[in-house]
Every structure is written in structure tokens, then in C-alpha cells.
Amino acid sequence: TCGLPILDTKTATNAAAESRIDELETYIADLAAGRIELTTERVDLEKDVKSLFQELEAMDSQRNKEKEDFEEAKKEMDQAIAALEKAVKVLGEATKDHKEGTLLQAKVDLSEGFAERTAEAQALQHAVELGERFLGKGDALFLRRVLTGEVPKADWKKLNRKATFKMAYKARSFKIQDVLAKMLDTFKTNLKDATSKEAQAQAEYTKLSGSKKGQLTEAQE
């Protein structure tokens, strides 16, 4: 009779122990399966991965925008440089000493071939537009007439023979050439600076992007 309470106690203890073992086995299985975690490491790393993805996307978007802006600006500066170089050359040719005294008419003869040379015609037209933006009204009109052949009807042959007209023509032409030459130097300098900044921005992006991608790979692993 005295042994029954002891047996009951042992039975209860064994049952409790088996239940605890089952709980521990389940707990271990949950740990192994990742259903239970002892630290916040995985959650923290998932946040890092998400943050790094967002940073890389933002960097890519900004770099692409900067590159598009540079390419557009470079295209405009290249066109301006080509136009100014052509304009300076034409003005230089038009202001050389003409023994026959046909300063403006020489440009009219030259302009006849521009219709067939579209690129040159476009460059000169662009130079005219630049002149209208940066030159005074009178100088801009002079430049247009010289570069496009828009010469008003007049006895230019007679006028060109006058020394005063030749001097005034050359003086204005040299003045405009000087302005255009300075504009040309400015555009070339701006293009050089923009190209240098673009190269630096690309190098910095490549370096930072590589570092971020390395962090992302490590966090994912």
C-alpha cells in the first residue's frame, strides 16, 4: 500500500520529463528550421539588404541622370564649337585683302556651295544664332550677312573700292572675329571642365557602387 504513492509520483515525474523532452525536441527543431531565432541578426541583415538595394537604385538613377545631362550639354557645346570655328574661318577668309575689291560679294560666291554641304550650312546658321545671342544688333546683322550671303541690294563692287568702306568692313569683321574667338575659347574650356567632372563623377560612382555591392553580397550571404 505504501508503494503506490511512490509509483504514482515516479509515473508523474516520468510523464513530465517526457513532455519536457518533447518540448525541447520541438524547440530544437524550430531552431534548426529557423522558426525560432536567438538573436536579431537575420532581421538586421534583411534590413541592411533592403537599405543597400535602395541606395544602389538611387545611385544608379542619379548617375544616369547626370550622364544624360552631360551628353546633352556636350552635344550642344560640340555644335557651338564647330559653328564658331567655321564662322571664324569664313570671316577670316572674307577679310583678306581682295585685289579685285569684292569683300562681301566673295561671300556670296562662297555661299552658293553651302546648300549642297548641309553640315557646313547648319554650322554657319548655328553661328548666326549664337551671334544674335551674344553680339550687338548691328554686329549680329553683319555676321548674318557675311555667313549666309544675305547681302542687301547695292553696288557693292563700287562700295568695296572705297578705302573707307574697306576699313570699316575689316574693323567690324576683326571685332566680331575677336568676340567669336573668345566665345570659342569659353566653349572649349567649358567642354574640357564638363568632361573632367563627368569622368570624376563616374570614377566616384564606380568606387562607391562597388563598395555598396560588396556590402550587399556579404549581407545576403
PDB file of C-alpha atoms in Angstrom:
ATOM      1  CA  THR A   1       0.000   0.000   0.000  1.00  0.00           C
ATOM      2  CA  CYS A   2       2.854   2.370   0.834  1.00  0.00           C
ATOM      3  CA  GLY A   3       4.452   1.812  -2.575  1.00  0.00           C
ATOM      4  CA  LEU A   4       1.538   3.162  -4.588  1.00  0.00           C
ATOM      5  CA  PRO A   5       2.141   6.867  -3.877  1.00  0.00           C
ATOM      6  CA  ILE A   6       5.804   6.453  -4.800  1.00  0.00           C
ATOM      7  CA  LEU A   7       4.871   4.718  -8.070  1.00  0.00           C
ATOM      8  CA  ASP A   8       2.346   7.408  -8.875  1.00  0.00           C
ATOM      9  CA  THR A   9       4.952  10.092  -8.209  1.00  0.00           C
ATOM     10  CA  LYS A  10       7.520   8.423 -10.454  1.00  0.00           C
ATOM     11  CA  THR A  11       4.948   7.957 -13.185  1.00  0.00           C
ATOM     12  CA  ALA A  12       4.018  11.604 -12.997  1.00  0.00           C
ATOM     13  CA  THR A  13       7.669  12.643 -12.988  1.00  0.00           C
ATOM     14  CA  ASN A  14       8.447  10.462 -15.991  1.00  0.00           C
ATOM     15  CA  ALA A  15       5.456  11.864 -17.865  1.00  0.00           C
ATOM     16  CA  ALA A  16       6.575  15.402 -17.103  1.00  0.00           C
ATOM     17  CA  ALA A  17      10.103  14.585 -18.227  1.00  0.00           C
ATOM     18  CA  GLU A  18       8.872  13.053 -21.493  1.00  0.00           C
ATOM     19  CA  SER A  19       6.704  16.078 -22.066  1.00  0.00           C
ATOM     20  CA  ARG A  20       9.691  18.337 -21.450  1.00  0.00           C
ATOM     21  CA  ILE A  21      11.793  16.243 -23.814  1.00  0.00           C
ATOM     22  CA  ASP A  22       9.109  16.612 -26.471  1.00  0.00           C
ATOM     23  CA  GLU A  23       9.056  20.356 -25.904  1.00  0.00           C
ATOM     24  CA  LEU A  24      12.844  20.586 -26.172  1.00  0.00           C
ATOM     25  CA  GLU A  25      12.926  18.448 -29.309  1.00  0.00           C
ATOM     26  CA  THR A  26      10.288  20.688 -30.860  1.00  0.00           C
ATOM     27  CA  TYR A  27      12.238  23.742 -29.752  1.00  0.00           C
ATOM     28  CA  ILE A  28      15.454  22.368 -31.288  1.00  0.00           C
ATOM     29  CA  ALA A  29      13.606  21.523 -34.499  1.00  0.00           C
ATOM     30  CA  ASP A  30      12.181  25.052 -34.623  1.00  0.00           C
ATOM     31  CA  LEU A  31      15.667  26.489 -34.096  1.00  0.00           C
ATOM     32  CA  ALA A  32      17.084  24.330 -36.883  1.00  0.00           C
ATOM     33  CA  ALA A  33      14.246  25.304 -39.218  1.00  0.00           C
ATOM     34  CA  GLY A  34      14.649  28.999 -38.419  1.00  0.00           C
ATOM     35  CA  ARG A  35      11.196  29.308 -36.893  1.00  0.00           C
ATOM     36  CA  ILE A  36      12.799  30.484 -33.661  1.00  0.00           C
ATOM     37  CA  GLU A  37      15.873  32.755 -33.519  1.00  0.00           C
ATOM     38  CA  LEU A  38      18.052  33.531 -30.541  1.00  0.00           C
ATOM     39  CA  THR A  39      19.283  36.897 -31.947  1.00  0.00           C
ATOM     40  CA  THR A  40      18.047  39.659 -34.283  1.00  0.00           C
ATOM     41  CA  GLU A  41      20.941  39.113 -36.705  1.00  0.00           C
ATOM     42  CA  ARG A  42      18.818  37.832 -39.604  1.00  0.00           C
ATOM     43  CA  VAL A  43      16.255  40.618 -39.225  1.00  0.00           C
ATOM     44  CA  ASP A  44      19.032  43.202 -39.046  1.00  0.00           C
ATOM     45  CA  LEU A  45      20.733  41.795 -42.148  1.00  0.00           C
ATOM     46  CA  GLU A  46      17.457  41.763 -44.085  1.00  0.00           C
ATOM     47  CA  LYS A  47      17.069  45.458 -43.240  1.00  0.00           C
ATOM     48  CA  ASP A  48      20.634  46.055 -44.412  1.00  0.00           C
ATOM     49  CA  VAL A  49      19.978  44.248 -47.689  1.00  0.00           C
ATOM     50  CA  LYS A  50      16.839  46.294 -48.333  1.00  0.00           C
ATOM     51  CA  SER A  51      18.624  49.535 -47.469  1.00  0.00           C
ATOM     52  CA  LEU A  52      21.589  48.706 -49.712  1.00  0.00           C
ATOM     53  CA  PHE A  53      19.276  47.867 -52.619  1.00  0.00           C
ATOM     54  CA  GLN A  54      17.560  51.236 -52.212  1.00  0.00           C
ATOM     55  CA  GLU A  55      20.868  53.097 -52.012  1.00  0.00           C
ATOM     56  CA  LEU A  56      22.163  51.390 -55.157  1.00  0.00           C
ATOM     57  CA  GLU A  57      18.962  52.164 -57.059  1.00  0.00           C
ATOM     58  CA  ALA A  58      19.179  55.823 -56.014  1.00  0.00           C
ATOM     59  CA  MET A  59      22.843  55.985 -57.015  1.00  0.00           C
ATOM     60  CA  ASP A  60      22.135  54.404 -60.400  1.00  0.00           C
ATOM     61  CA  SER A  61      19.263  56.793 -61.049  1.00  0.00           C
ATOM     62  CA  GLN A  62      21.337  59.852 -60.137  1.00  0.00           C
ATOM     63  CA  ARG A  63      24.349  58.693 -62.194  1.00  0.00           C
ATOM     64  CA  ASN A  64      22.169  58.028 -65.252  1.00  0.00           C
ATOM     65  CA  LYS A  65      20.593  61.489 -64.938  1.00  0.00           C
ATOM     66  CA  GLU A  66      23.993  63.143 -64.587  1.00  0.00           C
ATOM     67  CA  LYS A  67      25.301  61.251 -67.616  1.00  0.00           C
ATOM     68  CA  GLU A  68      22.266  62.220 -69.720  1.00  0.00           C
ATOM     69  CA  ASP A  69      22.699  65.881 -68.734  1.00  0.00           C
ATOM     70  CA  PHE A  70      26.400  65.732 -69.632  1.00  0.00           C
ATOM     71  CA  GLU A  71      25.771  64.089 -73.003  1.00  0.00           C
ATOM     72  CA  GLU A  72      23.164  66.728 -73.870  1.00  0.00           C
ATOM     73  CA  ALA A  73      25.437  69.581 -72.781  1.00  0.00           C
ATOM     74  CA  LYS A  74      28.396  68.055 -74.645  1.00  0.00           C
ATOM     75  CA  LYS A  75      26.333  67.794 -77.813  1.00  0.00           C
ATOM     76  CA  GLU A  76      25.381  71.480 -77.597  1.00  0.00           C
ATOM     77  CA  MET A  77      28.964  72.564 -76.857  1.00  0.00           C
ATOM     78  CA  ASP A  78      30.355  70.427 -79.699  1.00  0.00           C
ATOM     79  CA  GLN A  79      27.886  72.026 -82.093  1.00  0.00           C
ATOM     80  CA  ALA A  80      28.734  75.521 -80.840  1.00  0.00           C
ATOM     81  CA  ILE A  81      32.475  74.878 -81.162  1.00  0.00           C
ATOM     82  CA  ALA A  82      32.097  73.555 -84.713  1.00  0.00           C
ATOM     83  CA  ALA A  83      29.899  76.535 -85.637  1.00  0.00           C
ATOM     84  CA  LEU A  84      32.273  79.113 -84.168  1.00  0.00           C
ATOM     85  CA  GLU A  85      35.327  77.529 -85.773  1.00  0.00           C
ATOM     86  CA  LYS A  86      33.593  77.618 -89.137  1.00  0.00           C
ATOM     87  CA  ALA A  87      32.412  81.201 -88.634  1.00  0.00           C
ATOM     88  CA  VAL A  88      35.870  82.431 -87.644  1.00  0.00           C
ATOM     89  CA  LYS A  89      37.331  80.745 -90.710  1.00  0.00           C
ATOM     90  CA  VAL A  90      34.760  82.279 -93.058  1.00  0.00           C
ATOM     91  CA  LEU A  91      35.207  85.741 -91.548  1.00  0.00           C
ATOM     92  CA  GLY A  92      38.964  85.377 -91.827  1.00  0.00           C
ATOM     93  CA  GLU A  93      38.692  84.471 -95.494  1.00  0.00           C
ATOM     94  CA  ALA A  94      36.266  87.312 -96.168  1.00  0.00           C
ATOM     95  CA  THR A  95      38.541  89.939 -94.612  1.00  0.00           C
ATOM     96  CA  LYS A  96      41.702  89.013 -96.505  1.00  0.00           C
ATOM     97  CA  ASP A  97      42.973  91.568 -98.964  1.00  0.00           C
ATOM     98  CA  HIS A  98      40.968  91.201-102.160  1.00  0.00           C
ATOM     99  CA  LYS A  99      42.787  92.751-105.084  1.00  0.00           C
ATOM    100  CA  GLU A 100      39.572  92.929-107.032  1.00  0.00           C
ATOM    101  CA  GLY A 101      37.783  94.626-104.152  1.00  0.00           C
ATOM    102  CA  THR A 102      34.913  92.201-103.679  1.00  0.00           C
ATOM    103  CA  LEU A 103      34.721  91.638 -99.934  1.00  0.00           C
ATOM    104  CA  LEU A 104      31.041  90.890 -99.410  1.00  0.00           C
ATOM    105  CA  GLN A 105      30.498  89.554-102.884  1.00  0.00           C
ATOM    106  CA  ALA A 106      33.189  86.978-102.253  1.00  0.00           C
ATOM    107  CA  LYS A 107      30.970  85.596 -99.503  1.00  0.00           C
ATOM    108  CA  VAL A 108      28.019  85.471-101.854  1.00  0.00           C
ATOM    109  CA  ASP A 109      30.046  83.355-104.263  1.00  0.00           C
ATOM    110  CA  LEU A 110      31.187  81.091-101.420  1.00  0.00           C
ATOM    111  CA  SER A 111      27.639  80.664-100.137  1.00  0.00           C
ATOM    112  CA  GLU A 112      26.467  79.068-103.375  1.00  0.00           C
ATOM    113  CA  GLY A 113      28.081  75.785-102.381  1.00  0.00           C
ATOM    114  CA  PHE A 114      26.687  75.688 -98.831  1.00  0.00           C
ATOM    115  CA  ALA A 115      23.274  74.449 -99.937  1.00  0.00           C
ATOM    116  CA  GLU A 116      24.959  71.245-101.088  1.00  0.00           C
ATOM    117  CA  ARG A 117      27.033  70.961 -97.946  1.00  0.00           C
ATOM    118  CA  THR A 118      24.316  70.654 -95.336  1.00  0.00           C
ATOM    119  CA  ALA A 119      26.616  70.204 -92.352  1.00  0.00           C
ATOM    120  CA  GLU A 120      28.555  73.392 -93.123  1.00  0.00           C
ATOM    121  CA  ALA A 121      25.369  75.328 -93.769  1.00  0.00           C
ATOM    122  CA  GLN A 122      23.926  74.180 -90.450  1.00  0.00           C
ATOM    123  CA  ALA A 123      27.139  75.106 -88.637  1.00  0.00           C
ATOM    124  CA  LEU A 124      27.087  78.618 -90.077  1.00  0.00           C
ATOM    125  CA  GLN A 125      23.406  79.020 -89.253  1.00  0.00           C
ATOM    126  CA  HIS A 126      24.154  77.971 -85.686  1.00  0.00           C
ATOM    127  CA  ALA A 127      26.968  80.538 -85.555  1.00  0.00           C
ATOM    128  CA  VAL A 128      24.493  83.187 -86.701  1.00  0.00           C
ATOM    129  CA  GLU A 129      22.122  82.198 -83.887  1.00  0.00           C
ATOM    130  CA  LEU A 130      24.958  82.399 -81.371  1.00  0.00           C
ATOM    131  CA  GLY A 131      25.865  85.821 -82.740  1.00  0.00           C
ATOM    132  CA  GLU A 132      22.313  87.013 -82.229  1.00  0.00           C
ATOM    133  CA  ARG A 133      22.542  85.916 -78.577  1.00  0.00           C
ATOM    134  CA  PHE A 134      25.939  87.379 -77.751  1.00  0.00           C
ATOM    135  CA  LEU A 135      26.578  90.217 -80.211  1.00  0.00           C
ATOM    136  CA  GLY A 136      25.028  93.637 -80.534  1.00  0.00           C
ATOM    137  CA  LYS A 137      22.235  94.092 -83.059  1.00  0.00           C
ATOM    138  CA  GLY A 138      24.430  95.705 -85.713  1.00  0.00           C
ATOM    139  CA  ASP A 139      27.253  93.178 -85.359  1.00  0.00           C
ATOM    140  CA  ALA A 140      24.786  90.290 -85.352  1.00  0.00           C
ATOM    141  CA  LEU A 141      23.247  91.554 -88.603  1.00  0.00           C
ATOM    142  CA  PHE A 142      26.712  91.978 -90.125  1.00  0.00           C
ATOM    143  CA  LEU A 143      27.614  88.421 -89.127  1.00  0.00           C
ATOM    144  CA  ARG A 144      24.396  87.053 -90.596  1.00  0.00           C
ATOM    145  CA  ARG A 145      25.016  88.788 -93.913  1.00  0.00           C
ATOM    146  CA  VAL A 146      28.589  87.573 -94.156  1.00  0.00           C
ATOM    147  CA  LEU A 147      27.852  83.981 -93.150  1.00  0.00           C
ATOM    148  CA  THR A 148      24.599  83.459 -95.043  1.00  0.00           C
ATOM    149  CA  GLY A 149      25.042  85.728 -98.052  1.00  0.00           C
ATOM    150  CA  GLU A 150      22.030  87.887 -97.127  1.00  0.00           C
ATOM    151  CA  VAL A 151      23.524  90.971 -98.755  1.00  0.00           C
ATOM    152  CA  PRO A 152      21.127  93.875 -99.418  1.00  0.00           C
ATOM    153  CA  LYS A 153      20.892  95.126-102.966  1.00  0.00           C
ATOM    154  CA  ALA A 154      23.533  97.757-103.570  1.00  0.00           C
ATOM    155  CA  ASP A 155      26.509  98.469-105.752  1.00  0.00           C
ATOM    156  CA  TRP A 156      28.899  96.540-103.507  1.00  0.00           C
ATOM    157  CA  LYS A 157      31.588  96.486-106.161  1.00  0.00           C
ATOM    158  CA  LYS A 158      31.650 100.266-106.129  1.00  0.00           C
ATOM    159  CA  LEU A 159      31.457 100.467-102.359  1.00  0.00           C
ATOM    160  CA  ASN A 160      34.197  97.902-101.874  1.00  0.00           C
ATOM    161  CA  ARG A 161      36.569 100.042-103.883  1.00  0.00           C
ATOM    162  CA  LYS A 162      36.275 102.832-101.361  1.00  0.00           C
ATOM    163  CA  ALA A 163      39.062 102.693 -98.816  1.00  0.00           C
ATOM    164  CA  THR A 164      36.809 103.955 -96.007  1.00  0.00           C
ATOM    165  CA  PHE A 165      34.295 101.176 -96.617  1.00  0.00           C
ATOM    166  CA  LYS A 166      37.027  98.543 -96.672  1.00  0.00           C
ATOM    167  CA  MET A 167      38.453  99.851 -93.415  1.00  0.00           C
ATOM    168  CA  ALA A 168      35.057  99.923 -91.712  1.00  0.00           C
ATOM    169  CA  TYR A 169      34.259  96.439 -93.020  1.00  0.00           C
ATOM    170  CA  LYS A 170      37.535  94.977 -91.807  1.00  0.00           C
ATOM    171  CA  ALA A 171      37.351  96.778 -88.458  1.00  0.00           C
ATOM    172  CA  ARG A 172      33.907  95.334 -87.732  1.00  0.00           C
ATOM    173  CA  SER A 173      34.894  91.924 -89.047  1.00  0.00           C
ATOM    174  CA  PHE A 174      38.020  91.802 -86.863  1.00  0.00           C
ATOM    175  CA  LYS A 175      35.997  92.950 -83.870  1.00  0.00           C
ATOM    176  CA  ILE A 176      33.458  90.166 -84.412  1.00  0.00           C
ATOM    177  CA  GLN A 177      36.200  87.628 -85.043  1.00  0.00           C
ATOM    178  CA  ASP A 178      37.730  88.575 -81.694  1.00  0.00           C
ATOM    179  CA  VAL A 179      34.385  88.127 -79.918  1.00  0.00           C
ATOM    180  CA  LEU A 180      33.764  84.793 -81.642  1.00  0.00           C
ATOM    181  CA  ALA A 181      37.289  83.621 -80.826  1.00  0.00           C
ATOM    182  CA  LYS A 182      36.732  84.405 -77.136  1.00  0.00           C
ATOM    183  CA  MET A 183      33.382  82.605 -77.251  1.00  0.00           C
ATOM    184  CA  LEU A 184      35.125  79.644 -78.870  1.00  0.00           C
ATOM    185  CA  ASP A 185      37.741  79.536 -76.106  1.00  0.00           C
ATOM    186  CA  THR A 186      34.983  79.715 -73.494  1.00  0.00           C
ATOM    187  CA  PHE A 187      33.049  76.815 -75.029  1.00  0.00           C
ATOM    188  CA  LYS A 188      36.215  74.728 -75.315  1.00  0.00           C
ATOM    189  CA  THR A 189      37.115  75.441 -71.687  1.00  0.00           C
ATOM    190  CA  ASN A 190      33.584  74.620 -70.538  1.00  0.00           C
ATOM    191  CA  LEU A 191      33.636  71.371 -72.513  1.00  0.00           C
ATOM    192  CA  LYS A 192      37.003  70.405 -71.023  1.00  0.00           C
ATOM    193  CA  ASP A 193      35.764  71.156 -67.496  1.00  0.00           C
ATOM    194  CA  ALA A 194      32.477  69.306 -68.039  1.00  0.00           C
ATOM    195  CA  THR A 195      34.311  66.278 -69.453  1.00  0.00           C
ATOM    196  CA  SER A 196      36.691  66.246 -66.481  1.00  0.00           C
ATOM    197  CA  LYS A 197      33.834  66.499 -63.979  1.00  0.00           C
ATOM    198  CA  GLU A 198      31.940  63.713 -65.747  1.00  0.00           C
ATOM    199  CA  ALA A 199      34.983  61.432 -65.608  1.00  0.00           C
ATOM    200  CA  GLN A 200      35.459  62.208 -61.903  1.00  0.00           C
ATOM    201  CA  ALA A 201      31.766  61.615 -61.145  1.00  0.00           C
ATOM    202  CA  GLN A 202      31.870  58.284 -62.997  1.00  0.00           C
ATOM    203  CA  ALA A 203      35.008  57.204 -61.109  1.00  0.00           C
ATOM    204  CA  GLU A 204      33.466  58.104 -57.739  1.00  0.00           C
ATOM    205  CA  TYR A 205      30.257  56.289 -58.654  1.00  0.00           C
ATOM    206  CA  THR A 206      32.160  53.175 -59.728  1.00  0.00           C
ATOM    207  CA  LYS A 207      34.130  53.125 -56.475  1.00  0.00           C
ATOM    208  CA  LEU A 208      31.151  53.734 -54.177  1.00  0.00           C
ATOM    209  CA  SER A 209      28.882  51.396 -56.122  1.00  0.00           C
ATOM    210  CA  GLY A 210      31.485  48.624 -55.914  1.00  0.00           C
ATOM    211  CA  SER A 211      31.738  49.102 -52.157  1.00  0.00           C
ATOM    212  CA  LYS A 212      27.951  49.018 -51.725  1.00  0.00           C
ATOM    213  CA  LYS A 213      27.642  45.898 -53.880  1.00  0.00           C
ATOM    214  CA  GLY A 214      30.316  44.210 -51.773  1.00  0.00           C
ATOM    215  CA  GLN A 215      28.360  45.024 -48.607  1.00  0.00           C
ATOM    216  CA  LEU A 216      25.176  43.742 -50.237  1.00  0.00           C
ATOM    217  CA  THR A 217      26.767  40.435 -51.229  1.00  0.00           C
ATOM    218  CA  GLU A 218      28.156  39.965 -47.717  1.00  0.00           C
ATOM    219  CA  ALA A 219      24.789  40.739 -46.106  1.00  0.00           C
ATOM    220  CA  GLN A 220      22.978  38.352 -48.475  1.00  0.00           C
ATOM    221  CA  GLU A 221      25.419  35.549 -47.759  1.00  0.00           C
TER     222      GLU A 221
END
